GROMACS .gro file of N, CA, C and O in nm:
model
  456
    1GLY      N    1  -3.303   4.722 -16.310
    1GLY     CA    2  -3.312   4.592 -16.299
    1GLY      C    3  -3.446   4.535 -16.246
    1GLY      O    4  -3.556   4.653 -16.242
    2ALA      N    5  -3.490   4.430 -16.182
    2ALA     CA    6  -3.615   4.351 -16.139
    2ALA      C    7  -3.615   4.380 -16.025
    2ALA      O    8  -3.503   4.392 -15.887
    3PRO      N    9  -3.764   4.424 -15.934
    3PRO     CA   10  -3.732   4.439 -15.830
    3PRO      C   11  -3.706   4.329 -15.744
    3PRO      O   12  -3.701   4.199 -15.771
    4VAL      N   13  -3.644   4.377 -15.623
    4VAL     CA   14  -3.599   4.265 -15.504
    4VAL      C   15  -3.668   4.239 -15.391
    4VAL      O   16  -3.633   4.149 -15.330
    5ALA      N   17  -3.764   4.355 -15.368
    5ALA     CA   18  -3.844   4.357 -15.236
    5ALA      C   19  -3.971   4.418 -15.278
    5ALA      O   20  -3.981   4.529 -15.355
    6GLN      N   21  -4.072   4.407 -15.159
    6GLN     CA   22  -4.180   4.504 -15.148
    6GLN      C   23  -4.235   4.495 -15.013
    6GLN      O   24  -4.200   4.380 -14.938
    7THR      N   25  -4.217   4.595 -14.987
    7THR     CA   26  -4.331   4.635 -14.864
    7THR      C   27  -4.407   4.745 -14.855
    7THR      O   28  -4.455   4.797 -14.967
    8THR      N   29  -4.458   4.811 -14.726
    8THR     CA   30  -4.581   4.854 -14.710
    8THR      C   31  -4.537   4.975 -14.620
    8THR      O   32  -4.476   4.931 -14.494
    9VAL      N   33  -4.582   5.091 -14.642
    9VAL     CA   34  -4.488   5.188 -14.558
    9VAL      C   35  -4.639   5.199 -14.445
    9VAL      O   36  -4.728   5.205 -14.454
   10ALA      N   37  -4.568   5.205 -14.325
   10ALA     CA   38  -4.646   5.230 -14.217
   10ALA      C   39  -4.588   5.327 -14.112
   10ALA      O   40  -4.468   5.344 -14.080
   11GLN      N   41  -4.680   5.447 -14.082
   11GLN     CA   42  -4.611   5.562 -14.015
   11GLN      C   43  -4.520   5.636 -14.059
   11GLN      O   44  -4.407   5.686 -13.994
   12GLY      N   45  -4.528   5.632 -14.207
   12GLY     CA   46  -4.443   5.708 -14.260
   12GLY      C   47  -4.281   5.627 -14.296
   12GLY      O   48  -4.159   5.686 -14.313
   13LYS      N   49  -4.281   5.497 -14.233
   13LYS     CA   50  -4.128   5.429 -14.232
   13LYS      C   51  -4.145   5.310 -14.290
   13LYS      O   52  -4.271   5.257 -14.326
   14TRP      N   53  -4.084   5.243 -14.344
   14TRP     CA   54  -4.077   5.124 -14.436
   14TRP      C   55  -3.909   5.029 -14.408
   14TRP      O   56  -3.812   5.098 -14.389
   15THR      N   57  -3.934   4.920 -14.419
   15THR     CA   58  -3.825   4.822 -14.442
   15THR      C   59  -3.851   4.725 -14.542
   15THR      O   60  -3.911   4.700 -14.539
   16ALA      N   61  -3.731   4.681 -14.576
   16ALA     CA   62  -3.732   4.572 -14.687
   16ALA      C   63  -3.614   4.486 -14.643
   16ALA      O   64  -3.508   4.507 -14.640
   17SER      N   65  -3.621   4.328 -14.666
   17SER     CA   66  -3.509   4.243 -14.646
   17SER      C   67  -3.496   4.178 -14.802
   17SER      O   68  -3.563   4.177 -14.865
   18VAL      N   69  -3.373   4.177 -14.854
   18VAL     CA   70  -3.346   4.117 -14.960
   18VAL      C   71  -3.229   4.031 -14.942
   18VAL      O   72  -3.161   4.013 -14.825
   19ASN      N   73  -3.201   3.951 -15.052
   19ASN     CA   74  -3.117   3.847 -15.016
   19ASN      C   75  -2.967   3.919 -15.016
   19ASN      O   76  -2.904   4.042 -15.007
   20PRO      N   77  -2.887   3.850 -14.947
   20PRO     CA   78  -2.744   3.888 -14.891
   20PRO      C   79  -2.666   3.921 -15.045
   20PRO      O   80  -2.659   3.864 -15.153
   21ILE      N   81  -2.558   3.982 -15.023
   21ILE     CA   82  -2.500   4.056 -15.145
   21ILE      C   83  -2.374   3.993 -15.109
   21ILE      O   84  -2.281   3.988 -14.992
   22PRO      N   85  -2.271   3.947 -15.172
   22PRO     CA   86  -2.142   3.918 -15.154
   22PRO      C   87  -2.080   3.992 -15.089
   22PRO      O   88  -2.059   4.106 -15.092
   23SER      N   89  -1.962   3.972 -15.019
   23SER     CA   90  -1.888   4.026 -14.927
   23SER      C   91  -1.809   4.090 -15.012
   23SER      O   92  -1.744   4.071 -15.122
   24GLU      N   93  -1.806   4.228 -14.974
   24GLU     CA   94  -1.694   4.324 -15.018
   24GLU      C   95  -1.772   4.400 -15.186
   24GLU      O   96  -1.666   4.438 -15.283
   25SER      N   97  -1.876   4.363 -15.190
   25SER     CA   98  -1.955   4.385 -15.314
   25SER      C   99  -2.022   4.529 -15.268
   25SER      O  100  -2.060   4.565 -15.164
   26VAL      N  101  -2.042   4.568 -15.428
   26VAL     CA  102  -2.138   4.719 -15.404
   26VAL      C  103  -2.245   4.698 -15.486
   26VAL      O  104  -2.246   4.678 -15.626
   27VAL      N  105  -2.377   4.731 -15.413
   27VAL     CA  106  -2.471   4.729 -15.540
   27VAL      C  107  -2.549   4.856 -15.513
   27VAL      O  108  -2.561   4.925 -15.402
   28THR      N  109  -2.633   4.919 -15.598
   28THR     CA  110  -2.673   5.044 -15.652
   28THR      C  111  -2.835   4.963 -15.642
   28THR      O  112  -2.884   4.905 -15.677
   29ALA      N  113  -2.878   5.078 -15.534
   29ALA     CA  114  -3.027   5.033 -15.454
   29ALA      C  115  -3.118   5.204 -15.522
   29ALA      O  116  -3.066   5.291 -15.470
   30THR      N  117  -3.217   5.174 -15.566
   30THR     CA  118  -3.352   5.269 -15.575
   30THR      C  119  -3.477   5.220 -15.550
   30THR      O  120  -3.468   5.127 -15.520
   31VAL      N  121  -3.549   5.283 -15.501
   31VAL     CA  122  -3.684   5.284 -15.439
   31VAL      C  123  -3.800   5.328 -15.535
   31VAL      O  124  -3.756   5.466 -15.569
   32THR      N  125  -3.903   5.299 -15.530
   32THR     CA  126  -4.021   5.382 -15.616
   32THR      C  127  -4.128   5.381 -15.505
   32THR      O  128  -4.129   5.310 -15.407
   33ASN      N  129  -4.239   5.464 -15.551
   33ASN     CA  130  -4.365   5.447 -15.458
   33ASN      C  131  -4.468   5.460 -15.544
   33ASN      O  132  -4.487   5.472 -15.648
   34SER      N  133  -4.542   5.341 -15.503
   34SER     CA  134  -4.694   5.346 -15.555
   34SER      C  135  -4.823   5.323 -15.464
   34SER      O  136  -4.791   5.294 -15.372
   35LYS      N  137  -4.904   5.368 -15.550
   35LYS     CA  138  -5.050   5.370 -15.436
   35LYS      C  139  -5.152   5.328 -15.530
   35LYS      O  140  -5.160   5.357 -15.644
   36ALA      N  141  -5.292   5.250 -15.478
   36ALA     CA  142  -5.377   5.218 -15.560
   36ALA      C  143  -5.431   5.308 -15.669
   36ALA      O  144  -5.473   5.442 -15.594
   37GLY      N  145  -5.463   5.293 -15.768
   37GLY     CA  146  -5.521   5.400 -15.855
   37GLY      C  147  -5.425   5.528 -15.867
   37GLY      O  148  -5.498   5.625 -15.939
   38LYS      N  149  -5.324   5.518 -15.858
   38LYS     CA  150  -5.187   5.619 -15.883
   38LYS      C  151  -5.101   5.557 -15.961
   38LYS      O  152  -5.031   5.482 -15.965
   39ALA      N  153  -5.001   5.682 -16.018
   39ALA     CA  154  -4.892   5.602 -16.163
   39ALA      C  155  -4.758   5.583 -16.020
   39ALA      O  156  -4.777   5.659 -15.921
   40LYS      N  157  -4.699   5.495 -16.052
   40LYS     CA  158  -4.593   5.460 -15.998
   40LYS      C  159  -4.468   5.595 -15.978
   40LYS      O  160  -4.491   5.656 -16.077
   41SER      N  161  -4.405   5.621 -15.879
   41SER     CA  162  -4.346   5.756 -15.890
   41SER      C  163  -4.202   5.715 -15.939
   41SER      O  164  -4.166   5.617 -15.978
   42VAL      N  165  -4.121   5.830 -15.967
   42VAL     CA  166  -4.002   5.822 -16.041
   42VAL      C  167  -3.934   5.740 -15.945
   42VAL      O  168  -3.937   5.784 -15.810
   43PRO      N  169  -3.776   5.677 -15.958
   43PRO     CA  170  -3.676   5.616 -15.881
   43PRO      C  171  -3.664   5.697 -15.793
   43PRO      O  172  -3.606   5.849 -15.859
   44SER      N  173  -3.580   5.669 -15.652
   44SER     CA  174  -3.530   5.761 -15.581
   44SER      C  175  -3.398   5.775 -15.626
   44SER      O  176  -3.341   5.690 -15.739
   45PRO      N  177  -3.305   5.863 -15.575
   45PRO     CA  178  -3.179   5.879 -15.608
   45PRO      C  179  -3.074   5.706 -15.582
   45PRO      O  180  -3.121   5.702 -15.489
   46PRO      N  181  -2.989   5.683 -15.669
   46PRO     CA  182  -2.930   5.578 -15.628
   46PRO      C  183  -2.854   5.566 -15.536
   46PRO      O  184  -2.796   5.710 -15.492
   47VAL      N  185  -2.879   5.488 -15.436
   47VAL     CA  186  -2.789   5.486 -15.347
   47VAL      C  187  -2.667   5.350 -15.305
   47VAL      O  188  -2.731   5.243 -15.356
   48ALA      N  189  -2.557   5.342 -15.299
   48ALA     CA  190  -2.469   5.225 -15.299
   48ALA      C  191  -2.504   5.137 -15.144
   48ALA      O  192  -2.458   5.231 -15.033
   49VAL      N  193  -2.517   5.027 -15.171
   49VAL     CA  194  -2.503   4.955 -15.029
   49VAL      C  195  -2.374   4.869 -15.053
   49VAL      O  196  -2.357   4.802 -15.177
   50VAL      N  197  -2.332   4.845 -14.926
   50VAL     CA  198  -2.161   4.795 -14.948
   50VAL      C  199  -2.171   4.699 -14.837
   50VAL      O  200  -2.195   4.726 -14.694
   51GLU      N  201  -2.135   4.603 -14.857
   51GLU     CA  202  -2.122   4.456 -14.747
   51GLU      C  203  -1.965   4.446 -14.780
   51GLU      O  204  -1.870   4.404 -14.841
   52ARG      N  205  -1.955   4.494 -14.616
   52ARG     CA  206  -1.786   4.453 -14.577
   52ARG      C  207  -1.743   4.343 -14.496
   52ARG      O  208  -1.840   4.299 -14.424
   53SER      N  209  -1.640   4.329 -14.502
   53SER     CA  210  -1.601   4.180 -14.434
   53SER      C  211  -1.619   4.232 -14.260
   53SER      O  212  -1.569   4.323 -14.265
   54LEU      N  213  -1.626   4.133 -14.188
   54LEU     CA  214  -1.600   4.185 -14.055
   54LEU      C  215  -1.455   4.156 -14.038
   54LEU      O  216  -1.390   4.023 -14.043
   55PRO      N  217  -1.408   4.232 -13.945
   55PRO     CA  218  -1.268   4.187 -13.914
   55PRO      C  219  -1.256   4.076 -13.803
   55PRO      O  220  -1.346   4.036 -13.721
   56PRO      N  221  -1.110   4.007 -13.872
   56PRO     CA  222  -1.105   3.900 -13.780
   56PRO      C  223  -1.052   3.936 -13.653
   56PRO      O  224  -1.023   4.017 -13.593
   57VAL      N  225  -1.041   3.842 -13.562
   57VAL     CA  226  -1.022   3.842 -13.423
   57VAL      C  227  -0.888   3.758 -13.377
   57VAL      O  228  -0.862   3.631 -13.411
   58ILE      N  229  -0.777   3.825 -13.355
   58ILE     CA  230  -0.646   3.740 -13.296
   58ILE      C  231  -0.662   3.681 -13.181
   58ILE      O  232  -0.693   3.744 -13.085
   59ASN      N  233  -0.673   3.547 -13.142
   59ASN     CA  234  -0.653   3.504 -13.023
   59ASN      C  235  -0.537   3.491 -12.916
   59ASN      O  236  -0.522   3.433 -12.820
   60THR      N  237  -0.446   3.454 -13.000
   60THR     CA  238  -0.312   3.408 -12.948
   60THR      C  239  -0.217   3.535 -12.897
   60THR      O  240  -0.228   3.654 -12.986
   61PRO      N  241  -0.134   3.516 -12.810
   61PRO     CA  242  -0.045   3.639 -12.790
   61PRO      C  243   0.053   3.648 -12.908
   61PRO      O  244   0.090   3.546 -12.941
   62VAL      N  245   0.050   3.752 -12.950
   62VAL     CA  246   0.164   3.791 -13.057
   62VAL      C  247   0.309   3.763 -13.024
   62VAL      O  248   0.360   3.828 -12.925
   63LEU      N  249   0.403   3.639 -13.039
   63LEU     CA  250   0.523   3.627 -12.975
   63LEU      C  251   0.618   3.656 -13.098
   63LEU      O  252   0.580   3.635 -13.250
   64SER      N  253   0.747   3.739 -13.028
   64SER     CA  254   0.828   3.771 -13.170
   64SER      C  255   0.942   3.692 -13.150
   64SER      O  256   1.064   3.670 -13.104
   65GLN      N  257   0.908   3.540 -13.184
   65GLN     CA  258   1.002   3.459 -13.206
   65GLN      C  259   1.008   3.334 -13.329
   65GLN      O  260   0.867   3.387 -13.386
   66PRO      N  261   1.096   3.308 -13.416
   66PRO     CA  262   1.049   3.225 -13.515
   66PRO      C  263   0.989   3.116 -13.532
   66PRO      O  264   0.952   3.038 -13.405
   67GLY      N  265   0.894   3.085 -13.559
   67GLY     CA  266   0.804   2.967 -13.623
   67GLY      C  267   0.707   2.962 -13.513
   67GLY      O  268   0.658   2.833 -13.505
   68PHE      N  269   0.641   3.045 -13.463
   68PHE     CA  270   0.545   3.046 -13.366
   68PHE      C  271   0.402   3.079 -13.451
   68PHE      O  272   0.416   3.075 -13.591
   69THR      N  273   0.272   3.019 -13.437
   69THR     CA  274   0.134   3.036 -13.451
   69THR      C  275   0.060   3.132 -13.452
   69THR      O  276   0.076   3.152 -13.311
   70ILE      N  277   0.015   3.136 -13.512
   70ILE     CA  278  -0.126   3.302 -13.507
   70ILE      C  279  -0.241   3.179 -13.499
   70ILE      O  280  -0.250   3.182 -13.620
   71THR      N  281  -0.341   3.209 -13.414
   71THR     CA  282  -0.470   3.192 -13.413
   71THR      C  283  -0.595   3.312 -13.407
   71THR      O  284  -0.550   3.409 -13.299
   72GLY      N  285  -0.686   3.273 -13.422
   72GLY     CA  286  -0.769   3.379 -13.419
   72GLY      C  287  -0.922   3.305 -13.482
   72GLY      O  288  -0.971   3.182 -13.488
   73SER      N  289  -0.994   3.365 -13.466
   73SER     CA  290  -1.187   3.347 -13.549
   73SER      C  291  -1.223   3.472 -13.596
   73SER      O  292  -1.154   3.583 -13.631
   74SER      N  293  -1.310   3.425 -13.659
   74SER     CA  294  -1.396   3.510 -13.783
   74SER      C  295  -1.525   3.480 -13.804
   74SER      O  296  -1.575   3.343 -13.785
   75ALA      N  297  -1.603   3.590 -13.818
   75ALA     CA  298  -1.743   3.555 -13.819
   75ALA      C  299  -1.756   3.536 -13.993
   75ALA      O  300  -1.921   3.473 -14.017
   76GLU      N  301  -1.695   3.567 -14.082
   76GLU     CA  302  -1.683   3.484 -14.196
   76GLU      C  303  -1.746   3.391 -14.241
   76GLU      O  304  -1.665   3.302 -14.167
   77PRO      N  305  -1.771   3.313 -14.326
   77PRO     CA  306  -1.786   3.234 -14.379
   77PRO      C  307  -1.687   3.155 -14.428
   77PRO      O  308  -1.558   3.171 -14.453
   78ALA      N  309  -1.676   2.997 -14.386
   78ALA     CA  310  -1.555   2.882 -14.410
   78ALA      C  311  -1.513   2.952 -14.573
   78ALA      O  312  -1.549   2.974 -14.667
   79GLY      N  313  -1.389   2.943 -14.567
   79GLY     CA  314  -1.299   2.960 -14.699
   79GLY      C  315  -1.270   3.061 -14.727
   79GLY      O  316  -1.188   3.145 -14.821
   80SER      N  317  -1.321   3.192 -14.612
   80SER     CA  318  -1.298   3.341 -14.593
   80SER      C  319  -1.125   3.362 -14.632
   80SER      O  320  -1.077   3.273 -14.521
   81VAL      N  321  -1.066   3.453 -14.650
   81VAL     CA  322  -0.918   3.451 -14.663
   81VAL      C  323  -0.875   3.571 -14.554
   81VAL      O  324  -0.946   3.659 -14.525
   82VAL      N  325  -0.795   3.550 -14.472
   82VAL     CA  326  -0.746   3.615 -14.345
   82VAL      C  327  -0.620   3.633 -14.368
   82VAL      O  328  -0.537   3.545 -14.418
   83GLU      N  329  -0.578   3.770 -14.416
   83GLU     CA  330  -0.436   3.808 -14.426
   83GLU      C  331  -0.355   3.893 -14.313
   83GLU      O  332  -0.436   3.978 -14.253
   84LEU      N  333  -0.263   3.840 -14.247
   84LEU     CA  334  -0.211   3.886 -14.135
   84LEU      C  335  -0.098   3.985 -14.166
   84LEU      O  336  -0.026   3.901 -14.290
   85LYS      N  337  -0.069   4.109 -14.146
   85LYS     CA  338   0.025   4.207 -14.172
   85LYS      C  339   0.104   4.238 -14.010
   85LYS      O  340   0.017   4.226 -13.921
   86ALA      N  341   0.221   4.263 -14.049
   86ALA     CA  342   0.291   4.332 -13.890
   86ALA      C  343   0.341   4.419 -13.974
   86ALA      O  344   0.472   4.460 -14.058
   87ASP      N  345   0.328   4.579 -13.963
   87ASP     CA  346   0.352   4.696 -13.944
   87ASP      C  347   0.377   4.738 -14.089
   87ASP      O  348   0.444   4.791 -14.177
   88GLY      N  349   0.228   4.666 -14.172
   88GLY     CA  350   0.207   4.679 -14.297
   88GLY      C  351   0.267   4.556 -14.408
   88GLY      O  352   0.279   4.604 -14.507
   89LYS      N  353   0.372   4.491 -14.302
   89LYS     CA  354   0.441   4.371 -14.405
   89LYS      C  355   0.358   4.260 -14.395
   89LYS      O  356   0.312   4.193 -14.278
   90ALA      N  357   0.339   4.175 -14.487
   90ALA     CA  358   0.238   4.053 -14.511
   90ALA      C  359   0.336   3.931 -14.477
   90ALA      O  360   0.460   3.896 -14.455
   91LEU      N  361   0.267   3.890 -14.363
   91LEU     CA  362   0.327   3.777 -14.275
   91LEU      C  363   0.261   3.661 -14.338
   91LEU      O  364   0.321   3.555 -14.336
   92GLY      N  365   0.144   3.687 -14.405
   92GLY     CA  366   0.087   3.499 -14.485
   92GLY      C  367  -0.079   3.514 -14.498
   92GLY      O  368  -0.134   3.626 -14.400
   93GLN      N  369  -0.149   3.440 -14.527
   93GLN     CA  370  -0.276   3.435 -14.564
   93GLN      C  371  -0.312   3.276 -14.516
   93GLN      O  372  -0.213   3.216 -14.499
   94THR      N  373  -0.446   3.286 -14.457
   94THR     CA  374  -0.494   3.162 -14.438
   94THR      C  375  -0.655   3.164 -14.459
   94THR      O  376  -0.704   3.264 -14.479
   95ALA      N  377  -0.712   3.050 -14.442
   95ALA     CA  378  -0.832   3.029 -14.469
   95ALA      C  379  -0.933   3.002 -14.349
   95ALA      O  380  -0.863   2.932 -14.235
   96VAL      N  381  -1.037   3.084 -14.312
   96VAL     CA  382  -1.108   3.030 -14.196
   96VAL      C  383  -1.191   2.905 -14.190
   96VAL      O  384  -1.218   2.889 -14.346
   97SER      N  385  -1.160   2.814 -14.136
   97SER     CA  386  -1.235   2.698 -14.094
   97SER      C  387  -1.368   2.670 -14.131
   97SER      O  388  -1.429   2.740 -14.065
   98PRO      N  389  -1.478   2.565 -14.108
   98PRO     CA  390  -1.612   2.561 -14.077
   98PRO      C  391  -1.639   2.583 -13.941
   98PRO      O  392  -1.778   2.651 -13.937
   99GLY      N  393  -1.558   2.566 -13.864
   99GLY     CA  394  -1.572   2.632 -13.728
   99GLY      C  395  -1.579   2.763 -13.708
   99GLY      O  396  -1.579   2.835 -13.550
  100GLY      N  397  -1.508   2.885 -13.789
  100GLY     CA  398  -1.502   3.009 -13.803
  100GLY      C  399  -1.353   3.017 -13.731
  100GLY      O  400  -1.355   3.123 -13.670
  101THR      N  401  -1.257   2.930 -13.679
  101THR     CA  402  -1.110   2.964 -13.637
  101THR      C  403  -1.037   2.949 -13.778
  101THR      O  404  -1.062   2.912 -13.888
  102TRP      N  405  -0.907   3.004 -13.764
  102TRP     CA  406  -0.822   3.008 -13.841
  102TRP      C  407  -0.685   3.036 -13.785
  102TRP      O  408  -0.648   3.042 -13.653
  103SER      N  409  -0.561   2.989 -13.839
  103SER     CA  410  -0.457   2.974 -13.776
  103SER      C  411  -0.340   2.971 -13.914
  103SER      O  412  -0.335   2.942 -14.003
  104LEU      N  413  -0.194   3.039 -13.871
  104LEU     CA  414  -0.141   3.074 -13.976
  104LEU      C  415   0.014   3.010 -13.884
  104LEU      O  416   0.068   3.071 -13.808
  105PRO      N  417   0.059   2.901 -13.892
  105PRO     CA  418   0.178   2.835 -13.847
  105PRO      C  419   0.271   2.896 -13.909
  105PRO      O  420   0.291   2.968 -14.037
  106GLY      N  421   0.394   2.901 -13.861
  106GLY     CA  422   0.535   2.896 -13.896
  106GLY      C  423   0.576   3.061 -13.964
  106GLY      O  424   0.625   3.067 -14.036
  107VAL      N  425   0.516   3.143 -13.865
  107VAL     CA  426   0.543   3.280 -13.882
  107VAL      C  427   0.657   3.298 -13.837
  107VAL      O  428   0.732   3.294 -13.725
  108SER      N  429   0.732   3.357 -13.918
  108SER     CA  430   0.892   3.395 -13.899
  108SER      C  431   0.895   3.530 -13.773
  108SER      O  432   0.775   3.603 -13.734
  109GLN      N  433   1.024   3.547 -13.751
  109GLN     CA  434   1.020   3.683 -13.655
  109GLN      C  435   0.992   3.800 -13.681
  109GLN      O  436   0.959   3.869 -13.795
  110LEU      N  437   0.880   3.849 -13.568
  110LEU     CA  438   0.843   3.995 -13.621
  110LEU      C  439   0.930   4.142 -13.626
  110LEU      O  440   1.040   4.083 -13.566
  111PRO      N  441   0.913   4.222 -13.719
  111PRO     CA  442   0.975   4.326 -13.701
  111PRO      C  443   0.991   4.381 -13.536
  111PRO      O  444   0.910   4.357 -13.456
  112GLU      N  445   1.105   4.475 -13.493
  112GLU     CA  446   1.114   4.496 -13.345
  112GLU      C  447   0.976   4.612 -13.342
  112GLU      O  448   0.957   4.663 -13.402
  113GLY      N  449   0.907   4.587 -13.231
  113GLY     CA  450   0.802   4.677 -13.193
  113GLY      C  451   0.684   4.640 -13.270
  113GLY      O  452   0.594   4.721 -13.227
  114ALA      N  453   0.669   4.554 -13.351
  114ALA     CA  454   0.531   4.494 -13.415
  114ALA      C  455   0.438   4.434 -13.303
  114ALA      O  456   0.476   4.407 -13.232
   0.00000   0.00000   0.00000
């Protein structure tokens, strides 16, 4: 593909900033080296770059009674989906608000010990 960044090596090290990749995506990156008056190097071996979602935070004490609301916060963008599970069983899904919070109302009783 087309180059996405260019940088200069300083004391044997370099860094490059690129546009964010979508959450849960995998992008394969390679690097080449070039020096004035010399041919460009062959590409480096490919490296998989993965953007992972940040885990949400539960702010409400989880109660084991029918109809309670679980609330929390997330550093992910508004509209990101938060899925809640107890002992591997799905309790429901909700979306992160523009303020970075989320809530899941009407949760039924949790399994014993969850």
